Amino acid sequence: MSYFLISLISLVLFLFCACDFQQSYPKKEAKNPGNSPFHEQLEKEISFARGESQPGNWPRTIVLDHTTRKWNTGESILEKRKFTIPAKPMRVVSHAVGITEILWAILPRERILGFHESCASSENSALSKEFKERGPFFSGAQTEQVIAWKPDVVFVVSYSDQTFQKALWNAGIFTLDLGYTGDWSGLKKQILFLGECLGEEGNAKKLIQTIEKYTSELSHKFSHLKGIRVLDYSSFDTVSGQDSTFQILCDILGLANIGKEQEIQGFKTVEAEWILKQNPQAIVFCAYPVKQKLEKNPLLRELQCVKMGHLVYMESQYLSSISQYMIAAANQLAERLNALYFKKP
């Protein structure tokens, strides 16, 4: 199987299985419970990070712990890669939503030349409104447009289109492959790496401090939720295991992800009988047809969590990519679990 095909499969799995953003509930039903003022303040802080400026020398050589994920085998290959950046990049492009969200927080925004079209969807990013207001956008097929912008660096990731990358390389555009990031500690390393690449180390460190502040606060505020057995279930009958955005949320909050318990890597299709056997305390979903299925399926409606209404809706924008918005996702999940019987005594 070619690297491009594996990358394409991984992207499809990541976007469609982590959350079913293609199936939205009619807005007139007003099913979305909304977010708290605490949540809104959290998002405000993680979208704009300004720390102490640090003088830096250019050119600079930086080292990346690059991970290649083999999705057909589940194997991860770690290698150190060195990059030399001749001058402070002033014209920057990212091919991935998660990386763009990080850049939005740590980089003066006039240095971001444009956005991949996936950033414009509210199903993909919590910052889609801000991205659309700024623009412009490009698709994976519009390499000539990106080349015409004359970026100093283009950031790509493990699932970025190989044809897109090759066209940039052939045009002499410095393209930096960040590889695969699949856990919370890896994300923080990635933020620091981007700060070093762009000469914005102070801002990157500030963003890490904000993330760690809220991680500690959520751990204390929702300590009574630790150990609750939860399941992320999609309309494709898949559940999330290790190496998923859902697992990151469980790690932050101390929840027990049943998918990980059952040694599932990434995502796996399961039968109703399997879910019945696992008997989760709560089921998390991102598309309301899943809730309807759980309540109507003759087997699944016998689950205690279904009978008690312990079905938690999460907005897909929080589970579609890996960025600092994982902490916002963790807070949303914790607040909505807390609204059920899992309240602090």
mmCIF file of C-alpha atoms in Angstrom:
data_model
loop_
_atom_site.group_PDB
_atom_site.id
_atom_site.type_symbol
_atom_site.label_atom_id
_atom_site.label_comp_id
_atom_site.label_asym_id
_atom_site.label_seq_id
_atom_site.Cartn_x
_atom_site.Cartn_y
_atom_site.Cartn_z
ATOM 1 C CA MET A 1 0.000 0.000 0.000
ATOM 2 C CA SER A 2 1.439 3.409 -0.967
ATOM 3 C CA TYR A 3 2.286 6.068 1.593
ATOM 4 C CA PHE A 4 -0.245 8.395 -0.030
ATOM 5 C CA LEU A 5 -3.041 5.821 0.257
ATOM 6 C CA ILE A 6 -2.204 5.097 3.880
ATOM 7 C CA SER A 7 -2.206 8.826 4.620
ATOM 8 C CA LEU A 8 -5.542 9.236 2.854
ATOM 9 C CA ILE A 9 -7.073 6.373 4.842
ATOM 10 C CA SER A 10 -5.791 7.853 8.091
ATOM 11 C CA LEU A 11 -7.319 11.232 7.276
ATOM 12 C CA VAL A 12 -10.696 9.696 6.455
ATOM 13 C CA LEU A 13 -10.687 7.665 9.669
ATOM 14 C CA PHE A 14 -9.551 10.624 11.732
ATOM 15 C CA LEU A 15 -12.184 13.010 10.435
ATOM 16 C CA PHE A 16 -15.139 10.684 10.044
ATOM 17 C CA CYS A 17 -14.713 8.369 13.004
ATOM 18 C CA ALA A 18 -13.589 10.780 15.689
ATOM 19 C CA CYS A 19 -16.859 12.623 15.177
ATOM 20 C CA ASP A 20 -19.712 12.484 12.688
ATOM 21 C CA PHE A 21 -19.702 16.063 11.563
ATOM 22 C CA GLN A 22 -21.371 15.219 8.269
ATOM 23 C CA GLN A 23 -24.599 14.401 10.103
ATOM 24 C CA SER A 24 -25.799 17.461 11.946
ATOM 25 C CA TYR A 25 -29.006 17.898 13.885
ATOM 26 C CA PRO A 26 -31.543 20.395 12.486
ATOM 27 C CA LYS A 27 -30.823 23.763 14.082
ATOM 28 C CA LYS A 28 -34.500 24.359 14.806
ATOM 29 C CA GLU A 29 -34.360 21.534 17.354
ATOM 30 C CA ALA A 30 -31.915 23.590 19.481
ATOM 31 C CA LYS A 31 -30.346 20.446 20.904
ATOM 32 C CA ASN A 32 -26.921 21.959 21.541
ATOM 33 C CA PRO A 33 -26.764 22.844 25.259
ATOM 34 C CA GLY A 34 -24.195 25.586 24.657
ATOM 35 C CA ASN A 35 -21.061 26.448 26.617
ATOM 36 C CA SER A 36 -20.495 28.102 29.975
ATOM 37 C CA PRO A 37 -18.861 31.523 30.596
ATOM 38 C CA PHE A 38 -15.873 29.603 32.024
ATOM 39 C CA HIS A 39 -15.577 27.739 28.723
ATOM 40 C CA GLU A 40 -15.770 30.942 26.707
ATOM 41 C CA GLN A 41 -12.977 32.493 28.795
ATOM 42 C CA LEU A 42 -10.861 29.364 28.329
ATOM 43 C CA GLU A 43 -11.226 29.568 24.553
ATOM 44 C CA LYS A 44 -10.351 33.254 24.595
ATOM 45 C CA GLU A 45 -7.091 32.576 26.428
ATOM 46 C CA ILE A 46 -5.963 29.670 24.261
ATOM 47 C CA SER A 47 -6.610 31.602 21.044
ATOM 48 C CA PHE A 48 -4.129 34.381 21.836
ATOM 49 C CA ALA A 49 -0.826 33.785 23.643
ATOM 50 C CA ARG A 50 1.751 36.511 24.120
ATOM 51 C CA GLY A 51 4.795 35.840 26.276
ATOM 52 C CA GLU A 52 8.145 37.534 26.753
ATOM 53 C CA SER A 53 9.999 38.105 23.501
ATOM 54 C CA GLN A 54 13.310 36.294 23.243
ATOM 55 C CA PRO A 55 16.186 37.394 21.010
ATOM 56 C CA GLY A 56 17.167 34.687 18.581
ATOM 57 C CA ASN A 57 19.957 34.097 16.111
ATOM 58 C CA TRP A 58 19.404 33.223 12.477
ATOM 59 C CA PRO A 59 20.039 31.016 10.665
ATOM 60 C CA ARG A 60 19.183 28.347 13.217
ATOM 61 C CA THR A 61 19.219 24.564 13.145
ATOM 62 C CA ILE A 62 16.394 22.871 14.993
ATOM 63 C CA VAL A 63 15.685 19.230 15.749
ATOM 64 C CA LEU A 64 12.257 17.607 15.415
ATOM 65 C CA ASP A 65 11.196 14.346 17.020
ATOM 66 C CA HIS A 66 9.362 13.166 13.910
ATOM 67 C CA THR A 67 6.854 10.337 14.222
ATOM 68 C CA THR A 68 5.620 8.365 11.227
ATOM 69 C CA ARG A 69 2.453 6.422 11.907
ATOM 70 C CA LYS A 70 1.856 3.241 9.882
ATOM 71 C CA TRP A 71 -1.909 3.010 9.960
ATOM 72 C CA ASN A 72 -2.050 -0.431 8.390
ATOM 73 C CA THR A 73 0.020 -1.964 11.212
ATOM 74 C CA GLY A 74 -0.402 0.511 14.078
ATOM 75 C CA GLU A 75 3.385 0.938 14.249
ATOM 76 C CA SER A 76 4.941 4.297 15.092
ATOM 77 C CA ILE A 77 8.466 5.117 13.910
ATOM 78 C CA LEU A 78 10.312 7.886 15.777
ATOM 79 C CA GLU A 79 13.326 9.602 14.263
ATOM 80 C CA LYS A 80 15.165 12.863 14.843
ATOM 81 C CA ARG A 81 15.201 15.220 11.872
ATOM 82 C CA LYS A 82 17.297 18.364 11.594
ATOM 83 C CA PHE A 83 16.186 21.497 9.773
ATOM 84 C CA THR A 84 18.091 24.683 9.084
ATOM 85 C CA ILE A 85 15.995 27.827 8.820
ATOM 86 C CA PRO A 86 17.974 30.684 7.224
ATOM 87 C CA ALA A 87 15.913 33.601 8.571
ATOM 88 C CA LYS A 88 12.890 34.291 10.734
ATOM 89 C CA PRO A 89 9.861 33.142 8.677
ATOM 90 C CA MET A 90 7.562 36.099 8.056
ATOM 91 C CA ARG A 91 5.252 34.452 5.504
ATOM 92 C CA VAL A 92 3.701 31.247 6.818
ATOM 93 C CA VAL A 93 1.170 28.684 5.559
ATOM 94 C CA SER A 94 -0.196 25.543 7.216
ATOM 95 C CA HIS A 95 -1.887 22.636 5.455
ATOM 96 C CA ALA A 96 -3.539 21.280 8.652
ATOM 97 C CA VAL A 97 -6.363 22.662 10.796
ATOM 98 C CA GLY A 98 -4.716 21.829 14.117
ATOM 99 C CA ILE A 99 -1.430 23.493 13.180
ATOM 100 C CA THR A 100 -3.306 26.561 11.931
ATOM 101 C CA GLU A 101 -5.095 26.843 15.288
ATOM 102 C CA ILE A 102 -1.722 26.813 17.059
ATOM 103 C CA LEU A 103 -0.283 29.423 14.671
ATOM 104 C CA TRP A 104 -3.317 31.637 15.259
ATOM 105 C CA ALA A 105 -2.470 31.710 18.975
ATOM 106 C CA ILE A 106 1.320 32.197 18.887
ATOM 107 C CA LEU A 107 1.997 34.053 15.642
ATOM 108 C CA PRO A 108 1.258 37.691 14.731
ATOM 109 C CA ARG A 109 -1.656 37.026 12.414
ATOM 110 C CA GLU A 110 -0.427 39.152 9.536
ATOM 111 C CA ARG A 111 2.298 36.535 9.066
ATOM 112 C CA ILE A 112 -0.289 33.873 8.166
ATOM 113 C CA LEU A 113 -0.729 34.148 4.392
ATOM 114 C CA GLY A 114 -3.809 31.956 3.984
ATOM 115 C CA PHE A 115 -5.782 28.978 5.210
ATOM 116 C CA HIS A 116 -6.563 25.514 3.916
ATOM 117 C CA GLU A 117 -10.242 25.253 2.928
ATOM 118 C CA SER A 118 -10.909 22.752 5.740
ATOM 119 C CA CYS A 119 -10.364 25.589 8.237
ATOM 120 C CA ALA A 120 -13.508 27.339 6.984
ATOM 121 C CA SER A 121 -15.891 24.706 8.317
ATOM 122 C CA SER A 122 -17.355 25.113 11.802
ATOM 123 C CA GLU A 123 -17.409 21.314 11.948
ATOM 124 C CA ASN A 124 -13.599 21.263 11.737
ATOM 125 C CA SER A 125 -12.429 24.222 13.792
ATOM 126 C CA ALA A 126 -13.583 26.366 16.696
ATOM 127 C CA LEU A 127 -11.872 29.267 14.908
ATOM 128 C CA SER A 128 -13.647 28.865 11.560
ATOM 129 C CA LYS A 129 -15.452 32.211 11.932
ATOM 130 C CA GLU A 130 -12.185 34.065 12.556
ATOM 131 C CA PHE A 131 -10.477 32.224 9.699
ATOM 132 C CA LYS A 132 -13.279 33.103 7.270
ATOM 133 C CA GLU A 133 -13.171 36.753 8.266
ATOM 134 C CA ARG A 134 -9.466 36.875 7.456
ATOM 135 C CA GLY A 135 -8.930 34.484 4.509
ATOM 136 C CA PRO A 136 -7.869 33.779 1.801
ATOM 137 C CA PHE A 137 -8.305 30.032 1.394
ATOM 138 C CA PHE A 138 -6.709 27.365 -0.767
ATOM 139 C CA SER A 139 -7.479 23.751 -1.614
ATOM 140 C CA GLY A 140 -5.038 20.888 -1.903
ATOM 141 C CA ALA A 141 -5.250 21.224 -5.685
ATOM 142 C CA GLN A 142 -4.329 24.917 -5.656
ATOM 143 C CA THR A 143 -0.598 24.533 -5.223
ATOM 144 C CA GLU A 144 0.111 27.287 -7.746
ATOM 145 C CA GLN A 145 -1.813 29.737 -5.572
ATOM 146 C CA VAL A 146 0.270 28.806 -2.528
ATOM 147 C CA ILE A 147 3.490 29.040 -4.546
ATOM 148 C CA ALA A 148 2.455 32.500 -5.786
ATOM 149 C CA TRP A 149 2.213 33.685 -2.173
ATOM 150 C CA LYS A 150 5.963 32.963 -1.841
ATOM 151 C CA PRO A 151 5.783 31.580 1.700
ATOM 152 C CA ASP A 152 8.942 31.257 3.779
ATOM 153 C CA VAL A 153 7.656 27.964 5.173
ATOM 154 C CA VAL A 154 4.685 25.652 4.651
ATOM 155 C CA PHE A 155 3.852 23.276 7.497
ATOM 156 C CA VAL A 156 2.431 19.868 6.567
ATOM 157 C CA VAL A 157 1.552 16.810 8.659
ATOM 158 C CA SER A 158 1.327 13.048 8.280
ATOM 159 C CA TYR A 159 -1.896 13.075 6.253
ATOM 160 C CA SER A 160 -1.057 16.050 4.010
ATOM 161 C CA ASP A 161 -1.387 15.295 0.312
ATOM 162 C CA GLN A 162 1.871 14.048 -1.187
ATOM 163 C CA THR A 163 1.186 15.631 -4.585
ATOM 164 C CA PHE A 164 0.718 19.000 -2.860
ATOM 165 C CA GLN A 165 4.007 18.612 -0.985
ATOM 166 C CA LYS A 166 5.936 17.503 -4.072
ATOM 167 C CA ALA A 167 4.741 20.511 -6.060
ATOM 168 C CA LEU A 168 5.978 22.845 -3.318
ATOM 169 C CA TRP A 169 9.351 21.088 -3.136
ATOM 170 C CA ASN A 170 9.775 21.313 -6.901
ATOM 171 C CA ALA A 171 9.038 25.040 -6.706
ATOM 172 C CA GLY A 172 11.729 25.504 -4.054
ATOM 173 C CA ILE A 173 9.264 26.237 -1.234
ATOM 174 C CA PHE A 174 10.583 25.207 2.175
ATOM 175 C CA THR A 175 8.120 22.562 3.354
ATOM 176 C CA LEU A 176 8.411 21.254 6.900
ATOM 177 C CA ASP A 177 6.766 17.893 7.644
ATOM 178 C CA LEU A 178 5.732 17.804 11.309
ATOM 179 C CA GLY A 179 4.723 14.140 11.113
ATOM 180 C CA TYR A 180 2.144 12.533 13.386
ATOM 181 C CA THR A 181 1.099 13.807 16.808
ATOM 182 C CA GLY A 182 -1.284 11.587 18.737
ATOM 183 C CA ASP A 183 -1.084 12.444 22.427
ATOM 184 C CA TRP A 184 -1.142 15.359 24.861
ATOM 185 C CA SER A 185 2.581 15.459 25.594
ATOM 186 C CA GLY A 186 3.366 15.264 21.870
ATOM 187 C CA LEU A 187 1.092 18.238 21.217
ATOM 188 C CA LYS A 188 2.918 20.395 23.763
ATOM 189 C CA LYS A 189 6.262 19.470 22.197
ATOM 190 C CA GLN A 190 4.838 20.433 18.814
ATOM 191 C CA ILE A 191 3.765 23.861 20.077
ATOM 192 C CA LEU A 192 7.255 24.534 21.429
ATOM 193 C CA PHE A 193 8.809 23.326 18.177
ATOM 194 C CA LEU A 194 6.641 25.690 16.136
ATOM 195 C CA GLY A 195 7.610 28.542 18.440
ATOM 196 C CA GLU A 196 11.282 27.775 17.849
ATOM 197 C CA CYS A 197 10.785 27.544 14.067
ATOM 198 C CA LEU A 198 9.060 30.892 13.893
ATOM 199 C CA GLY A 199 11.056 32.862 16.441
ATOM 200 C CA GLU A 200 8.062 32.998 18.786
ATOM 201 C CA GLU A 201 9.395 30.892 21.664
ATOM 202 C CA GLY A 202 7.928 33.231 24.297
ATOM 203 C CA ASN A 203 4.429 32.988 22.854
ATOM 204 C CA ALA A 204 4.657 29.211 22.545
ATOM 205 C CA LYS A 205 5.730 28.915 26.184
ATOM 206 C CA LYS A 206 2.856 31.191 27.210
ATOM 207 C CA LEU A 207 0.380 28.958 25.370
ATOM 208 C CA ILE A 208 1.817 25.899 27.146
ATOM 209 C CA GLN A 209 1.458 27.676 30.495
ATOM 210 C CA THR A 210 -2.185 28.442 29.733
ATOM 211 C CA ILE A 211 -2.850 24.851 28.712
ATOM 212 C CA GLU A 212 -1.198 23.511 31.854
ATOM 213 C CA LYS A 213 -3.092 25.994 34.045
ATOM 214 C CA TYR A 214 -6.421 24.776 32.721
ATOM 215 C CA THR A 215 -5.355 21.121 32.795
ATOM 216 C CA SER A 216 -4.640 21.481 36.517
ATOM 217 C CA GLU A 217 -7.860 23.399 37.104
ATOM 218 C CA LEU A 218 -10.016 20.817 35.326
ATOM 219 C CA SER A 219 -8.315 17.977 37.182
ATOM 220 C CA HIS A 220 -9.225 19.594 40.502
ATOM 221 C CA LYS A 221 -12.647 20.895 39.513
ATOM 222 C CA PHE A 222 -13.837 17.591 38.070
ATOM 223 C CA SER A 223 -11.845 15.127 40.176
ATOM 224 C CA HIS A 224 -15.077 13.253 40.970
ATOM 225 C CA LEU A 225 -15.339 12.237 37.313
ATOM 226 C CA LYS A 226 -12.102 10.239 37.347
ATOM 227 C CA GLY A 227 -12.512 6.576 36.528
ATOM 228 C CA ILE A 228 -15.922 6.916 34.862
ATOM 229 C CA ARG A 229 -16.101 4.399 32.008
ATOM 230 C CA VAL A 230 -17.012 6.217 28.794
ATOM 231 C CA LEU A 231 -17.398 5.242 25.151
ATOM 232 C CA ASP A 232 -17.132 7.449 22.064
ATOM 233 C CA TYR A 233 -19.585 6.049 19.498
ATOM 234 C CA SER A 234 -20.171 7.190 15.916
ATOM 235 C CA SER A 235 -22.943 6.722 13.373
ATOM 236 C CA PHE A 236 -20.497 4.506 11.488
ATOM 237 C CA ASP A 237 -20.681 2.045 14.420
ATOM 238 C CA THR A 238 -17.076 2.808 15.334
ATOM 239 C CA VAL A 239 -15.599 3.442 18.759
ATOM 240 C CA SER A 240 -12.438 5.387 19.607
ATOM 241 C CA GLY A 241 -9.486 3.711 21.279
ATOM 242 C CA GLN A 242 -5.857 4.551 21.830
ATOM 243 C CA ASP A 243 -4.318 7.099 19.418
ATOM 244 C CA SER A 244 -7.484 9.143 19.047
ATOM 245 C CA THR A 245 -8.516 12.651 19.987
ATOM 246 C CA PHE A 246 -11.061 11.149 22.375
ATOM 247 C CA GLN A 247 -8.281 9.352 24.265
ATOM 248 C CA ILE A 248 -6.533 12.694 24.802
ATOM 249 C CA LEU A 249 -9.669 14.021 26.531
ATOM 250 C CA CYS A 250 -9.829 10.920 28.707
ATOM 251 C CA ASP A 251 -6.165 11.374 29.654
ATOM 252 C CA ILE A 252 -6.767 15.005 30.657
ATOM 253 C CA LEU A 253 -9.821 14.195 32.791
ATOM 254 C CA GLY A 254 -8.810 10.777 34.089
ATOM 255 C CA LEU A 255 -11.751 9.044 32.417
ATOM 256 C CA ALA A 256 -11.579 5.374 31.503
ATOM 257 C CA ASN A 257 -11.926 5.026 27.723
ATOM 258 C CA ILE A 258 -13.497 1.612 27.097
ATOM 259 C CA GLY A 259 -11.943 1.558 23.629
ATOM 260 C CA LYS A 260 -8.482 1.725 25.167
ATOM 261 C CA GLU A 261 -9.434 -0.853 27.813
ATOM 262 C CA GLN A 262 -10.260 -3.235 24.979
ATOM 263 C CA GLU A 263 -6.888 -2.507 23.296
ATOM 264 C CA ILE A 264 -8.408 -0.795 20.258
ATOM 265 C CA GLN A 265 -5.883 1.218 18.234
ATOM 266 C CA GLY A 266 -7.437 4.245 16.594
ATOM 267 C CA PHE A 267 -10.985 3.237 15.650
ATOM 268 C CA LYS A 268 -12.867 -0.015 15.328
ATOM 269 C CA THR A 269 -16.283 -1.045 14.050
ATOM 270 C CA VAL A 270 -18.300 -2.827 16.737
ATOM 271 C CA GLU A 271 -21.644 -4.592 17.034
ATOM 272 C CA ALA A 272 -24.455 -3.667 19.404
ATOM 273 C CA GLU A 273 -23.748 -6.835 21.398
ATOM 274 C CA TRP A 274 -20.186 -5.636 22.035
ATOM 275 C CA ILE A 275 -21.405 -2.308 23.444
ATOM 276 C CA LEU A 276 -23.979 -4.103 25.591
ATOM 277 C CA LYS A 277 -21.231 -6.290 27.031
ATOM 278 C CA GLN A 278 -19.031 -3.278 27.876
ATOM 279 C CA ASN A 279 -21.892 -1.530 29.713
ATOM 280 C CA PRO A 280 -20.473 2.031 29.634
ATOM 281 C CA GLN A 281 -21.506 4.563 32.256
ATOM 282 C CA ALA A 282 -21.836 7.231 29.561
ATOM 283 C CA ILE A 283 -21.707 7.341 25.766
ATOM 284 C CA VAL A 284 -20.286 10.345 23.912
ATOM 285 C CA PHE A 285 -21.498 11.229 20.421
ATOM 286 C CA CYS A 286 -21.106 14.059 17.903
ATOM 287 C CA ALA A 287 -24.161 13.465 15.696
ATOM 288 C CA TYR A 288 -27.725 13.306 16.986
ATOM 289 C CA PRO A 289 -28.684 10.328 14.774
ATOM 290 C CA VAL A 290 -26.388 8.314 17.088
ATOM 291 C CA LYS A 291 -28.538 9.268 20.086
ATOM 292 C CA GLN A 292 -31.657 8.267 18.180
ATOM 293 C CA LYS A 293 -30.075 4.944 17.254
ATOM 294 C CA LEU A 294 -29.117 4.233 20.861
ATOM 295 C CA GLU A 295 -32.639 4.966 22.040
ATOM 296 C CA LYS A 296 -34.366 2.911 19.323
ATOM 297 C CA ASN A 297 -32.107 -0.109 18.881
ATOM 298 C CA PRO A 298 -33.736 -3.003 20.804
ATOM 299 C CA LEU A 299 -30.378 -4.048 22.270
ATOM 300 C CA LEU A 300 -28.731 -0.688 22.879
ATOM 301 C CA ARG A 301 -31.759 0.852 24.545
ATOM 302 C CA GLU A 302 -31.377 -1.757 27.286
ATOM 303 C CA LEU A 303 -28.078 -0.178 28.348
ATOM 304 C CA GLN A 304 -28.323 1.430 31.773
ATOM 305 C CA CYS A 305 -26.668 4.622 30.478
ATOM 306 C CA VAL A 306 -29.302 4.912 27.736
ATOM 307 C CA LYS A 307 -32.156 4.364 30.188
ATOM 308 C CA MET A 308 -30.691 7.030 32.498
ATOM 309 C CA GLY A 309 -30.048 9.468 29.655
ATOM 310 C CA HIS A 310 -26.278 9.479 30.111
ATOM 311 C CA LEU A 311 -25.655 10.334 26.470
ATOM 312 C CA VAL A 312 -23.292 13.256 25.995
ATOM 313 C CA TYR A 313 -23.262 15.409 22.877
ATOM 314 C CA MET A 314 -19.967 17.052 21.893
ATOM 315 C CA GLU A 315 -19.370 19.491 19.064
ATOM 316 C CA SER A 316 -17.330 17.866 16.307
ATOM 317 C CA GLN A 317 -15.004 20.863 15.966
ATOM 318 C CA TYR A 318 -13.295 19.786 19.187
ATOM 319 C CA LEU A 319 -12.497 16.263 18.037
ATOM 320 C CA SER A 320 -11.585 16.825 14.398
ATOM 321 C CA SER A 321 -7.948 17.823 14.917
ATOM 322 C CA ILE A 322 -5.248 17.963 17.565
ATOM 323 C CA SER A 323 -4.389 21.410 18.901
ATOM 324 C CA GLN A 324 -4.609 23.449 22.107
ATOM 325 C CA TYR A 325 -8.385 23.196 21.675
ATOM 326 C CA MET A 326 -8.173 19.716 23.186
ATOM 327 C CA ILE A 327 -8.341 21.455 26.575
ATOM 328 C CA ALA A 328 -11.562 23.179 25.488
ATOM 329 C CA ALA A 329 -12.904 19.808 24.366
ATOM 330 C CA ALA A 330 -12.008 18.282 27.740
ATOM 331 C CA ASN A 331 -13.819 21.074 29.543
ATOM 332 C CA GLN A 332 -16.928 20.698 27.398
ATOM 333 C CA LEU A 333 -17.005 16.953 28.031
ATOM 334 C CA ALA A 334 -16.442 17.416 31.775
ATOM 335 C CA GLU A 335 -19.149 20.068 32.107
ATOM 336 C CA ARG A 336 -21.678 17.920 30.270
ATOM 337 C CA LEU A 337 -20.816 14.790 32.235
ATOM 338 C CA ASN A 338 -21.083 16.867 35.378
ATOM 339 C CA ALA A 339 -24.598 17.924 34.377
ATOM 340 C CA LEU A 340 -25.619 14.271 34.672
ATOM 341 C CA TYR A 341 -25.655 12.258 37.882
ATOM 342 C CA PHE A 342 -21.857 12.375 37.995
ATOM 343 C CA LYS A 343 -22.069 15.645 39.931
ATOM 344 C CA LYS A 344 -19.683 16.282 42.781
ATOM 345 C CA PRO A 345 -21.232 15.096 46.074
#
